[in-house]
Amino acid sequence: MKRIIVAALSGCCLFICLSSSVLYGQTSDKGDRISGPNFATRSPVLGRHGMVATSHPLATQIGLDVLKQGGTAIDAAIAANAALGVIEPNNGGIGGDLFAIIWSAKERKMYGLNASGRSPQELTYNTLKNLLGNRTQLPLYGPLSVSVPGTVDGWFQLHGRFGKLPMRTLLEPSIRYAREGVPVPQVIAYSWQIAARRLADNQADITEFANFRKIFLIQGKAPVEGQVFRNPDLAATYEKIARGGRDAFYKGSIAEDMDRYARRTGIYLRKADLATHRSTWIQPVSVNYRGYDVFELPPNGQGIAVLQMLNILEGYDLKKLGHNSAEYLHLLVEAKKLAFEDRARYYADPEFAKDSIDWLLTKQYAAVRRKLINPAKASEHLDAGDPALRAGDTVYLTAADEEGNIVSLIQSNMLEFGSGMVPDGLGFVLHNRGTSFNLKPDHANVYAPGKRPFTTIIPGFVLKDGQPFLSFGVMGGAMQPQGHLQVLCNIIDFGMNVQEAGDAARFSHSGSSEPIGTVMQDGGRLALESGISPAVRASLEKLGHKLAPTDFFGGYQAIQWDTTNKIYWGASEMRKDGQAAGY
């Protein structure tokens, strides 16, 4: 019998976790593999001509079909992302934001795209404070949590620079699935049901909820595994985008529909906000970790937390400590706490920032922070670094094509089903990324009109000797940088293959200081997957870590490039419904 233990807000999506007994009895129910480590769920997927890895098998197949039609990796990613908005609407959709890292094989160059939206211009700081009354943080749901959706512009920016097939071709499979319907798989159904109950419990903040019930519930209930879900309103919206391009969404009838809905429901989003929205091409930032150049995108995202943690941990012989030993996990958790203090204080929209934060990524700064780690005791309270030291819910997918182009793309509604508000007749939920602003006037992430809020979604990319090595991501709010870190250590320090690196047991630490203003006072809570032994758990408790019963541990997809044999290695871990497929 399935036992639901807890629902946890991860800061990006709502995720539901099972007890360590998993679904049917104890962990001993797991079968044995005849090759490779037993914790791996399958072998990596190998392909010479192309590879796609997403959190839903049908989206993966759509992306693979696009590659076989002659589309680029970017075409495949757009098509797969559009499909996920139909078949995994709790975690992604065109009401949310998008980030991507692209490797252009022809140019031998890396590009970054920030397709996140900004806060409404008409909602001033003083107006927001008056509307909030005694609240010290923005509500998680409802009209005040809505910012401009950036995904559609992100698609067209990517397509304009790297696409080959017509956008109509890329959207057609999703239009068909939205009209005809698609069966809901196990993990998506599971979280959909909990998310629907959570939104219903928060209707006091959601000024209009009838549209959500109409679109995303079936006879008043969230779909169960195997039930067919249809969304003809979203099919019609995709049709308009296919015909009218990005302007249909930001300047045309879709923008008018969003504006009209916003005015009647108390959302401050206006057609003018949509019309002036723009994505930003940015330069990914990197650090070198043991000979590998690890790339993330700079703020307003949290990707540089991964780089900060790697810099700190480079000073230790992690392999000697042993994978998932108490000593190893202690160091990773303490490095996470240190990086997250800086994340809480300095990460924000760079267009509003007074000073550069490049100093956070220097090796000198990492050495100073590393000295704060006590190998014999877990920290309970830490401060952000001093600039005087300067020396520097979500869907993830990745695709690679025959020419060697690779894209690492992540896209999100923020929490599952975002704000809970669905514009009339459009079939998608508006995200609630605006809830991630801080309300303290002197904070880097303080709310301001036209400003991008702090965001948790981060694509990852790794080069080795100037060649693409790994395109990867791990879904799940504050778990994302922790997941990136653990996957990278699994591959670089412990020599795991791309599938094993995702399947290996993980930790998830919660309770760090956050950009919205909360402060860690008691060291937070450390959750461990069932593959981590009781002896290690006991040792971590002796070090002062407070263990949590469970948490969300992410959802990983990856493509690795084998330069010697010219082969793509694809991976999709067991924590989601996903699939990697190549040809």
Coordinates of C-alpha atoms in Angstrom, one line a residue:
M1 CA 0.0 0.0 0.0
K2 CA 1.3 3.4 -0.9
R3 CA 2.0 5.6 2.1
I4 CA 2.1 9.4 1.7
I5 CA 4.3 10.9 4.4
V6 CA 4.6 14.6 3.7
A7 CA 4.1 17.3 1.1
A8 CA 7.0 19.8 1.0
L9 CA 7.3 23.1 -0.7
S10 CA 10.7 23.1 -2.5
G11 CA 10.6 26.7 -3.6
C12 CA 10.0 25.8 -7.2
C13 CA 7.3 23.2 -7.2
L14 CA 5.3 21.2 -4.7
F15 CA 6.8 17.7 -4.3
I16 CA 5.4 14.8 -2.5
C17 CA 7.6 12.2 -1.0
L18 CA 7.2 8.6 0.1
S19 CA 8.5 6.8 3.1
S20 CA 11.8 4.9 2.9
S21 CA 9.8 1.8 2.4
V22 CA 9.0 3.1 -1.0
L23 CA 5.8 1.7 -2.6
Y24 CA 5.5 -2.0 -1.8
G25 CA 7.3 -3.1 1.3
Q26 CA 11.0 -2.5 2.2
T27 CA 13.9 -1.5 0.0
S28 CA 14.8 -5.2 -0.3
D29 CA 12.0 -5.4 -2.9
K30 CA 14.5 -3.9 -5.4
G31 CA 15.7 -6.3 -8.0
D32 CA 19.3 -7.0 -8.9
R33 CA 21.3 -5.8 -11.9
I34 CA 23.7 -8.2 -13.6
S35 CA 26.1 -5.3 -14.5
G36 CA 27.0 -2.1 -12.9
P37 CA 26.1 -0.9 -9.4
N38 CA 22.8 -2.2 -8.0
F39 CA 21.4 1.2 -7.2
A40 CA 21.3 2.2 -10.9
T41 CA 17.9 1.7 -12.4
R42 CA 19.1 1.1 -15.9
S43 CA 22.0 1.5 -18.3
P44 CA 22.7 4.9 -19.9
V45 CA 21.0 5.3 -23.3
L46 CA 23.5 5.5 -26.2
G47 CA 23.0 7.2 -29.6
R48 CA 25.2 8.5 -32.4
H49 CA 22.9 11.0 -34.1
G50 CA 20.9 12.6 -31.4
M51 CA 19.5 12.4 -27.9
V52 CA 16.6 13.9 -25.9
A53 CA 16.0 13.5 -22.2
T54 CA 12.9 14.9 -20.5
S55 CA 10.6 14.2 -17.5
H56 CA 7.9 12.6 -19.7
P57 CA 8.4 9.8 -22.3
L58 CA 5.9 11.4 -24.7
A59 CA 7.8 14.7 -24.7
T60 CA 11.0 12.8 -25.3
Q61 CA 9.5 11.1 -28.3
I62 CA 8.3 14.4 -29.7
G63 CA 11.8 15.8 -29.4
L64 CA 13.3 12.8 -31.0
D65 CA 10.9 13.0 -33.9
V66 CA 11.9 16.6 -34.5
L67 CA 15.5 15.6 -34.6
K68 CA 14.7 12.8 -37.2
Q69 CA 12.9 15.4 -39.3
G70 CA 16.1 17.4 -39.5
G71 CA 15.4 19.8 -36.7
T72 CA 18.2 21.1 -34.4
A73 CA 18.6 20.3 -30.8
I74 CA 17.0 23.6 -30.0
D75 CA 14.0 22.8 -32.2
A76 CA 13.6 19.5 -30.3
A77 CA 13.8 21.3 -27.0
I78 CA 11.1 23.8 -27.9
A79 CA 8.8 21.0 -29.1
A80 CA 9.4 18.9 -26.0
N81 CA 8.9 21.9 -23.7
A82 CA 5.6 22.8 -25.4
A83 CA 4.5 19.2 -24.9
L84 CA 5.3 19.3 -21.2
G85 CA 3.0 22.3 -20.9
V86 CA 0.2 20.0 -22.0
I87 CA 1.2 16.7 -20.4
E88 CA 2.9 17.9 -17.2
P89 CA 1.0 21.2 -16.7
N90 CA 1.5 21.2 -12.9
N91 CA 5.3 21.8 -13.3
G92 CA 5.6 23.8 -16.5
G93 CA 3.8 25.8 -19.1
I94 CA 3.7 29.1 -21.1
G95 CA 2.5 31.0 -18.0
G96 CA 6.0 30.5 -16.5
D97 CA 9.7 31.4 -17.1
L98 CA 12.6 29.7 -19.0
F99 CA 16.4 29.6 -18.8
A100 CA 18.7 27.8 -21.2
I101 CA 22.4 27.2 -22.0
I102 CA 23.2 26.4 -25.6
W103 CA 26.4 25.0 -27.1
S104 CA 26.7 26.0 -30.8
A105 CA 28.8 23.4 -32.5
K106 CA 29.4 25.5 -35.6
E107 CA 30.7 28.5 -33.6
R108 CA 32.3 26.4 -30.8
K109 CA 30.6 28.9 -28.5
M110 CA 28.3 28.8 -25.5
Y111 CA 25.2 31.0 -25.2
G112 CA 22.9 31.7 -22.2
L113 CA 19.3 32.9 -22.3
N114 CA 17.4 34.4 -19.4
A115 CA 13.8 34.3 -20.4
S116 CA 12.3 35.2 -17.0
G117 CA 9.7 37.9 -16.6
R118 CA 9.5 41.1 -14.6
S119 CA 7.1 42.5 -12.1
P120 CA 4.2 44.7 -13.2
Q121 CA 5.0 48.3 -13.7
E122 CA 1.7 49.5 -12.1
L123 CA 2.4 47.7 -8.9
T124 CA 4.7 50.0 -6.9
Y125 CA 6.5 49.1 -3.7
N126 CA 4.3 51.3 -1.6
T127 CA 1.1 49.9 -3.2
L128 CA 2.3 46.4 -2.6
K129 CA 3.1 47.1 1.0
N130 CA -0.4 48.6 1.5
L131 CA -2.1 45.6 -0.1
L132 CA -0.1 43.2 2.1
G133 CA -1.0 44.9 5.4
N134 CA 0.7 43.1 8.2
R135 CA 2.2 40.4 6.0
T136 CA 6.0 40.4 6.0
Q137 CA 6.3 38.2 2.8
L138 CA 4.3 38.1 -0.5
P139 CA 1.6 35.4 -0.6
L140 CA 2.6 32.2 -2.4
Y141 CA -0.6 32.3 -4.5
G142 CA -3.0 34.7 -6.1
P143 CA -2.8 38.0 -7.9
L144 CA 0.2 39.5 -6.1
S145 CA 2.4 36.6 -6.9
V146 CA 2.1 37.0 -10.7
S147 CA 4.9 38.4 -12.9
V148 CA 5.3 38.5 -16.7
P149 CA 5.5 35.0 -18.2
G150 CA 8.8 34.7 -20.2
T151 CA 8.6 31.3 -21.7
V152 CA 7.1 32.1 -25.1
D153 CA 9.5 34.9 -25.8
G154 CA 12.3 32.4 -24.8
W155 CA 11.1 29.9 -27.4
F156 CA 11.2 32.5 -30.2
Q157 CA 14.5 33.9 -29.1
L158 CA 16.0 30.4 -29.2
H159 CA 14.3 29.5 -32.4
G160 CA 15.3 32.7 -34.2
R161 CA 19.0 32.1 -33.5
F162 CA 19.3 28.3 -33.5
G163 CA 16.0 26.8 -35.0
K164 CA 15.5 25.3 -38.4
L165 CA 12.0 23.8 -38.6
P166 CA 8.9 26.1 -38.6
M167 CA 7.4 26.8 -35.2
R168 CA 4.1 25.4 -36.5
T169 CA 5.8 22.0 -36.9
L170 CA 7.3 22.2 -33.4
L171 CA 3.9 23.0 -31.8
E172 CA 1.7 20.6 -33.8
P173 CA 2.3 17.5 -31.7
S174 CA 1.3 19.5 -28.5
I175 CA -1.8 20.9 -30.2
R176 CA -2.9 17.4 -31.1
Y177 CA -2.2 16.0 -27.6
A178 CA -4.1 18.9 -26.0
R179 CA -7.1 18.3 -28.2
E180 CA -7.2 14.5 -28.2
G181 CA -6.0 14.0 -24.6
V182 CA -3.1 12.1 -23.0
P183 CA -3.0 9.6 -20.2
V184 CA -1.5 10.9 -17.0
P185 CA 1.5 8.9 -15.6
Q186 CA 2.2 7.9 -12.1
V187 CA 4.4 10.6 -10.6
I188 CA 2.6 13.5 -12.3
A189 CA -0.8 12.2 -11.2
Y190 CA 0.5 11.8 -7.7
S191 CA 1.8 15.4 -7.4
W192 CA -1.1 16.8 -9.4
Q193 CA -3.6 15.5 -6.8
I194 CA -1.7 17.0 -3.8
A195 CA -1.2 20.3 -5.6
A196 CA -4.9 20.6 -6.4
R197 CA -5.7 20.1 -2.7
R198 CA -3.1 22.6 -1.7
L199 CA -4.5 25.2 -4.0
A200 CA -8.0 24.5 -2.8
D201 CA -6.8 25.0 0.8
N202 CA -5.4 28.5 -0.2
Q203 CA -8.4 29.9 -2.0
A204 CA -8.5 32.8 0.4
D205 CA -5.5 34.3 -1.6
I206 CA -6.7 33.1 -5.0
T207 CA -9.3 35.6 -6.2
E208 CA -10.5 33.5 -9.1
F209 CA -10.4 29.7 -8.9
A210 CA -13.2 28.5 -11.2
N211 CA -11.0 28.4 -14.3
F212 CA -8.5 26.2 -12.6
R213 CA -11.2 23.7 -11.6
K214 CA -12.6 23.8 -15.1
I215 CA -9.3 23.2 -16.9
F216 CA -7.2 21.1 -14.5
L217 CA -9.8 18.9 -12.7
I218 CA -11.9 16.2 -14.2
Q219 CA -15.4 16.1 -12.6
G220 CA -14.0 18.1 -9.7
K221 CA -11.0 15.9 -9.0
A222 CA -7.4 15.8 -10.1
P223 CA -6.7 13.0 -12.6
V224 CA -5.4 9.7 -11.4
E225 CA -2.8 7.5 -13.1
G226 CA -4.0 6.4 -16.5
Q227 CA -6.8 8.9 -16.7
V228 CA -6.9 10.9 -20.0
F229 CA -6.5 14.7 -19.6
R230 CA -7.5 17.1 -22.3
N231 CA -7.0 20.9 -22.7
P232 CA -8.7 22.3 -25.8
D233 CA -8.2 25.8 -24.5
L234 CA -4.5 25.4 -24.5
A235 CA -4.6 23.8 -28.0
A236 CA -6.3 27.0 -29.3
T237 CA -3.7 29.2 -27.6
Y238 CA -0.9 27.2 -29.2
E239 CA -2.6 27.5 -32.5
K240 CA -2.6 31.3 -32.1
I241 CA 1.1 31.3 -31.3
A242 CA 1.9 29.0 -34.2
R243 CA 0.1 31.4 -36.6
G244 CA 1.0 34.8 -35.0
G245 CA 4.3 34.1 -33.4
R246 CA 5.5 35.6 -30.1
D247 CA 3.5 38.8 -30.8
A248 CA 0.3 36.9 -30.6
F249 CA 1.2 36.2 -27.0
Y250 CA 2.7 39.5 -26.0
K251 CA 0.9 42.0 -28.1
G252 CA -2.1 40.3 -29.7
S253 CA -5.3 38.6 -28.6
I254 CA -3.6 36.4 -25.9
A255 CA -2.1 39.5 -24.3
E256 CA -5.6 41.2 -24.4
D257 CA -7.2 38.1 -22.8
M258 CA -4.5 38.2 -20.0
D259 CA -5.0 41.9 -19.5
R260 CA -8.8 41.6 -19.3
Y261 CA -8.6 38.7 -16.8
A262 CA -6.0 40.5 -14.7
R263 CA -8.1 43.6 -14.4
R264 CA -11.1 41.6 -13.2
T265 CA -9.2 39.5 -10.7
G266 CA -6.8 42.0 -9.0
I267 CA -3.7 41.0 -10.9
Y268 CA -1.5 44.1 -11.8
L269 CA -0.2 42.5 -15.0
R270 CA -1.1 44.6 -18.0
K271 CA -0.8 44.3 -21.8
A272 CA 1.9 47.0 -21.6
D273 CA 4.0 44.8 -19.4
L274 CA 3.7 42.0 -21.9
A275 CA 4.4 44.2 -24.9
T276 CA 7.6 45.5 -23.4
H277 CA 8.9 42.2 -22.2
R278 CA 12.2 41.0 -23.5
S279 CA 14.4 38.0 -22.9
T280 CA 18.1 38.6 -22.3
W281 CA 21.1 36.8 -23.9
I282 CA 23.7 36.5 -21.2
Q283 CA 27.1 35.0 -20.8
P284 CA 27.2 31.8 -18.7
V285 CA 29.7 31.9 -15.8
S286 CA 32.0 29.1 -14.7
V287 CA 34.6 27.8 -12.3
N288 CA 37.1 25.0 -13.0
Y289 CA 36.6 22.0 -10.7
R290 CA 39.3 19.4 -10.9
G291 CA 39.9 20.0 -14.6
Y292 CA 36.2 20.4 -15.6
D293 CA 34.7 23.8 -16.5
V294 CA 31.3 23.9 -14.9
F295 CA 28.9 26.5 -16.3
E296 CA 25.8 28.1 -14.8
L297 CA 23.8 31.2 -15.5
P298 CA 24.3 34.3 -13.3
P299 CA 21.6 35.8 -11.1
N300 CA 18.6 36.5 -11.0
G301 CA 18.9 32.7 -10.8
Q302 CA 20.7 30.6 -8.2
G303 CA 23.2 28.8 -10.5
I304 CA 26.3 30.3 -9.1
A305 CA 25.6 28.6 -5.7
V306 CA 26.7 25.4 -7.4
L307 CA 29.9 27.1 -8.5
Q308 CA 30.5 28.5 -5.0
M309 CA 30.0 25.0 -3.4
L310 CA 32.4 23.4 -5.9
N311 CA 35.1 26.0 -5.1
I312 CA 34.8 25.3 -1.4
L313 CA 34.8 21.5 -1.8
E314 CA 37.8 21.5 -4.2
G315 CA 40.0 21.9 -1.1
Y316 CA 39.0 18.4 0.1
D317 CA 39.8 14.9 -1.1
L318 CA 36.2 13.8 -1.4
K319 CA 37.0 10.4 -3.1
K320 CA 39.1 9.4 -0.1
L321 CA 36.3 10.1 2.3
G322 CA 34.0 7.6 0.4
H323 CA 30.8 8.2 -1.4
N324 CA 27.9 9.2 0.9
S325 CA 30.0 8.6 4.0
A326 CA 29.1 10.8 7.0
E327 CA 32.3 12.8 6.5
Y328 CA 31.5 13.4 2.8
L329 CA 27.9 14.4 3.3
H330 CA 28.8 16.7 6.2
L331 CA 31.2 18.7 4.0
L332 CA 28.7 19.0 1.2
V333 CA 25.9 20.1 3.6
E334 CA 28.2 22.7 5.3
A335 CA 29.3 24.0 1.9
K336 CA 25.7 24.3 0.9
K337 CA 24.9 26.3 4.0
L338 CA 27.7 28.7 3.3
A339 CA 26.8 29.3 -0.3
F340 CA 23.1 29.7 0.6
E341 CA 23.9 32.5 3.0
D342 CA 25.4 34.5 0.0
R343 CA 22.4 33.3 -2.1
A344 CA 20.1 34.8 0.4
R345 CA 21.9 38.1 0.6
Y346 CA 23.3 38.9 -2.9
Y347 CA 21.5 37.0 -5.6
A348 CA 19.1 39.3 -7.5
D349 CA 18.3 40.9 -10.8
P350 CA 21.6 42.3 -12.0
E351 CA 19.8 45.2 -13.8
F352 CA 19.0 46.6 -10.4
A353 CA 22.2 45.6 -8.6
K354 CA 24.5 48.3 -7.3
D355 CA 27.7 46.2 -7.3
S356 CA 29.1 43.2 -9.1
I357 CA 29.1 39.8 -7.3
D358 CA 31.9 38.2 -9.4
W359 CA 34.0 38.1 -6.2
L360 CA 31.7 35.3 -4.9
L361 CA 33.3 32.9 -7.5
T362 CA 37.0 33.5 -6.8
K363 CA 39.1 30.7 -5.4
Q364 CA 40.4 33.2 -2.8
Y365 CA 37.0 33.8 -1.5
A366 CA 36.2 30.1 -1.4
A367 CA 39.3 29.5 0.7
V368 CA 38.1 32.1 3.3
R369 CA 34.7 30.5 3.4
R370 CA 36.1 27.0 3.6
K371 CA 37.8 27.9 6.9
L372 CA 34.3 28.3 8.5
I373 CA 33.6 24.6 8.1
N374 CA 34.1 22.6 11.3
P375 CA 34.7 18.9 10.3
A376 CA 33.4 17.8 13.8
K377 CA 30.2 19.9 14.1
A378 CA 27.3 21.1 12.0
S379 CA 26.8 24.8 11.9
E380 CA 23.6 26.4 13.2
H381 CA 23.9 30.0 12.1
L382 CA 26.1 31.6 9.5
D383 CA 26.5 35.0 7.9
A384 CA 26.8 35.9 4.3
G385 CA 30.3 36.7 3.0
D386 CA 31.8 40.2 3.3
P387 CA 32.3 42.1 0.0
A388 CA 35.5 43.4 1.6
L389 CA 36.9 39.9 1.0
R390 CA 36.5 40.2 -2.8
A391 CA 39.6 38.9 -4.5
G392 CA 34.8 37.2 -6.9
D393 CA 8.1 23.7 -10.2
T394 CA 9.8 22.8 -12.8
V395 CA 10.5 20.8 -15.9
Y396 CA 14.1 20.2 -17.1
L397 CA 15.1 18.8 -20.5
T398 CA 18.2 18.5 -22.6
A399 CA 18.6 17.7 -26.3
A400 CA 21.5 17.1 -28.7
D401 CA 21.6 16.8 -32.5
E402 CA 23.8 15.3 -35.2
E403 CA 25.7 18.4 -35.8
G404 CA 26.8 18.6 -32.1
N405 CA 24.5 21.4 -30.9
I406 CA 23.4 20.8 -27.3
V407 CA 20.8 22.6 -25.2
S408 CA 20.2 22.5 -21.5
L409 CA 16.8 24.0 -20.8
I410 CA 14.7 24.5 -17.7
Q411 CA 11.2 25.9 -17.4
S412 CA 8.8 26.4 -14.5
N413 CA 5.5 27.6 -13.1
M414 CA 7.4 28.3 -9.8
L415 CA 5.2 26.3 -7.4
E416 CA 3.1 23.5 -8.9
F417 CA 0.3 25.3 -10.9
G418 CA 1.9 28.6 -10.0
S419 CA -0.5 31.3 -8.8
G420 CA -3.5 29.0 -9.3
M421 CA -5.0 31.6 -11.6
V422 CA -5.9 30.7 -15.2
P423 CA -6.8 33.4 -17.7
D424 CA -10.2 32.9 -19.3
G425 CA -10.1 30.6 -22.3
L426 CA -6.3 30.3 -22.5
G427 CA -5.7 26.9 -20.8
F428 CA -2.6 27.7 -18.8
V429 CA -1.9 28.9 -15.3
L430 CA 0.0 32.1 -14.5
H431 CA 3.1 31.4 -12.5
N432 CA 3.8 32.8 -9.1
R433 CA 7.5 33.7 -9.4
G434 CA 6.8 37.2 -8.0
T435 CA 6.4 35.6 -4.6
S436 CA 10.2 35.3 -4.4
F437 CA 10.8 39.0 -3.9
N438 CA 12.1 40.4 -0.5
L439 CA 10.2 43.2 1.2
K440 CA 13.2 44.8 3.0
P441 CA 14.0 48.1 1.3
D442 CA 17.8 47.6 1.5
H443 CA 17.9 44.1 0.2
A444 CA 19.3 43.2 -3.2
N445 CA 16.1 41.2 -4.0
V446 CA 13.7 43.8 -2.7
Y447 CA 10.5 44.2 -4.8
A448 CA 10.4 47.0 -7.5
P449 CA 8.3 47.5 -10.6
G450 CA 9.8 46.1 -13.7
K451 CA 12.3 43.9 -11.8
R452 CA 13.0 40.2 -12.2
P453 CA 12.5 38.3 -8.9
F454 CA 15.0 35.8 -7.6
T455 CA 14.4 32.5 -9.3
T456 CA 15.5 28.9 -8.5
I457 CA 15.5 27.3 -12.0
I458 CA 19.0 26.6 -13.3
P459 CA 20.3 24.7 -16.3
G460 CA 23.8 23.2 -16.1
F461 CA 26.6 22.5 -18.6
V462 CA 30.2 21.2 -18.4
L463 CA 33.1 21.5 -20.7
K464 CA 36.2 19.3 -20.6
D465 CA 39.3 20.5 -22.5
G466 CA 37.1 23.0 -24.4
Q467 CA 34.7 20.3 -25.6
P468 CA 31.1 19.6 -24.5
F469 CA 31.1 17.1 -21.7
L470 CA 27.7 17.2 -19.9
S471 CA 24.4 19.0 -20.3
F472 CA 22.3 18.4 -17.2
G473 CA 19.7 19.7 -14.7
V474 CA 18.0 18.7 -11.5
M475 CA 14.5 20.0 -10.9
G476 CA 13.2 21.1 -7.5
G477 CA 13.7 24.6 -6.1
A478 CA 16.4 24.9 -3.4
M479 CA 17.2 21.2 -4.2
Q480 CA 18.5 22.2 -7.7
P481 CA 22.0 23.5 -6.7
Q482 CA 22.3 20.7 -4.2
G483 CA 21.3 18.2 -6.9
H484 CA 23.8 19.7 -9.4
L485 CA 26.5 19.5 -6.8
Q486 CA 25.9 15.8 -6.0
V487 CA 25.6 14.8 -9.6
L488 CA 28.9 16.5 -10.5
C489 CA 30.7 15.0 -7.5
N490 CA 29.3 11.6 -8.5
I491 CA 30.8 11.9 -12.0
I492 CA 34.0 13.8 -11.4
D493 CA 35.1 12.6 -8.0
F494 CA 33.6 9.1 -8.0
G495 CA 33.7 8.1 -11.7
M496 CA 30.0 7.2 -12.0
N497 CA 28.4 7.1 -15.5
V498 CA 25.7 9.6 -16.4
Q499 CA 22.8 7.3 -15.3
E500 CA 24.4 6.1 -12.1
A501 CA 25.2 9.7 -11.1
G502 CA 21.5 10.5 -11.1
D503 CA 20.2 7.3 -9.5
A504 CA 22.6 7.4 -6.5
A505 CA 21.0 8.2 -3.2
R506 CA 20.9 11.9 -2.3
F507 CA 20.6 14.3 0.6
S508 CA 18.4 17.4 0.7
H509 CA 19.1 20.2 3.2
S510 CA 16.4 22.7 4.0
G511 CA 16.1 25.6 6.3
S512 CA 18.9 27.8 5.0
S513 CA 18.5 31.6 4.9
E514 CA 16.4 32.5 1.8
P515 CA 16.3 35.6 -0.6
I516 CA 12.7 36.3 0.6
G517 CA 14.1 37.2 4.1
T518 CA 14.0 34.1 6.2
V519 CA 17.1 33.4 8.3
M520 CA 18.7 30.1 9.4
Q521 CA 18.9 29.9 13.1
D522 CA 19.1 26.2 14.1
G523 CA 21.1 24.6 11.3
G524 CA 18.1 23.5 9.3
R525 CA 17.0 20.0 8.6
L526 CA 18.8 17.2 6.6
A527 CA 16.8 14.6 4.7
L528 CA 18.5 11.5 3.4
E529 CA 17.3 8.9 0.9
S530 CA 16.8 5.3 2.0
G531 CA 20.0 4.3 0.2
I532 CA 22.1 6.1 2.9
S533 CA 22.8 3.6 5.7
P534 CA 21.6 3.8 9.3
A535 CA 25.2 4.0 10.5
V536 CA 25.8 7.1 8.4
R537 CA 22.6 8.7 9.7
A538 CA 23.7 8.1 13.3
S539 CA 27.1 9.6 12.6
L540 CA 25.6 12.7 11.0
E541 CA 23.3 13.2 14.1
K542 CA 26.4 13.0 16.3
L543 CA 27.9 15.8 14.3
G544 CA 24.8 17.9 15.1
H545 CA 22.7 17.5 11.9
K546 CA 19.0 17.4 12.6
L547 CA 17.5 14.7 10.4
A548 CA 14.2 15.2 8.7
P549 CA 11.9 12.2 8.0
T550 CA 11.8 12.9 4.2
D551 CA 12.0 15.6 1.6
F552 CA 12.1 16.0 -2.2
F553 CA 15.3 14.9 -3.8
G554 CA 15.0 16.3 -7.3
G555 CA 14.4 15.1 -10.9
Y556 CA 17.5 14.7 -13.1
Q557 CA 18.0 14.5 -16.9
A558 CA 21.4 14.6 -18.7
I559 CA 23.3 14.1 -21.9
Q560 CA 27.0 13.4 -21.9
W561 CA 29.2 13.6 -25.0
D562 CA 31.8 10.9 -25.5
T563 CA 34.5 12.7 -27.6
T564 CA 36.4 9.5 -28.2
N565 CA 33.7 7.4 -29.8
K566 CA 31.4 10.4 -30.9
I567 CA 28.5 9.0 -28.9
Y568 CA 25.8 10.7 -26.8
W569 CA 25.0 9.1 -23.4
G570 CA 21.5 9.9 -22.1
A571 CA 20.1 9.6 -18.7
S572 CA 16.7 10.0 -16.9
E573 CA 16.5 9.1 -13.3
M574 CA 13.8 7.0 -11.5
R575 CA 12.4 9.9 -9.4
K576 CA 10.3 11.2 -12.2
D577 CA 8.2 9.7 -15.1
G578 CA 11.0 10.6 -17.6
Q579 CA 12.9 9.0 -20.4
A580 CA 16.1 9.5 -22.3
A581 CA 16.0 8.3 -26.0
G582 CA 18.5 8.6 -28.9
Y583 CA 19.0 7.3 -32.4

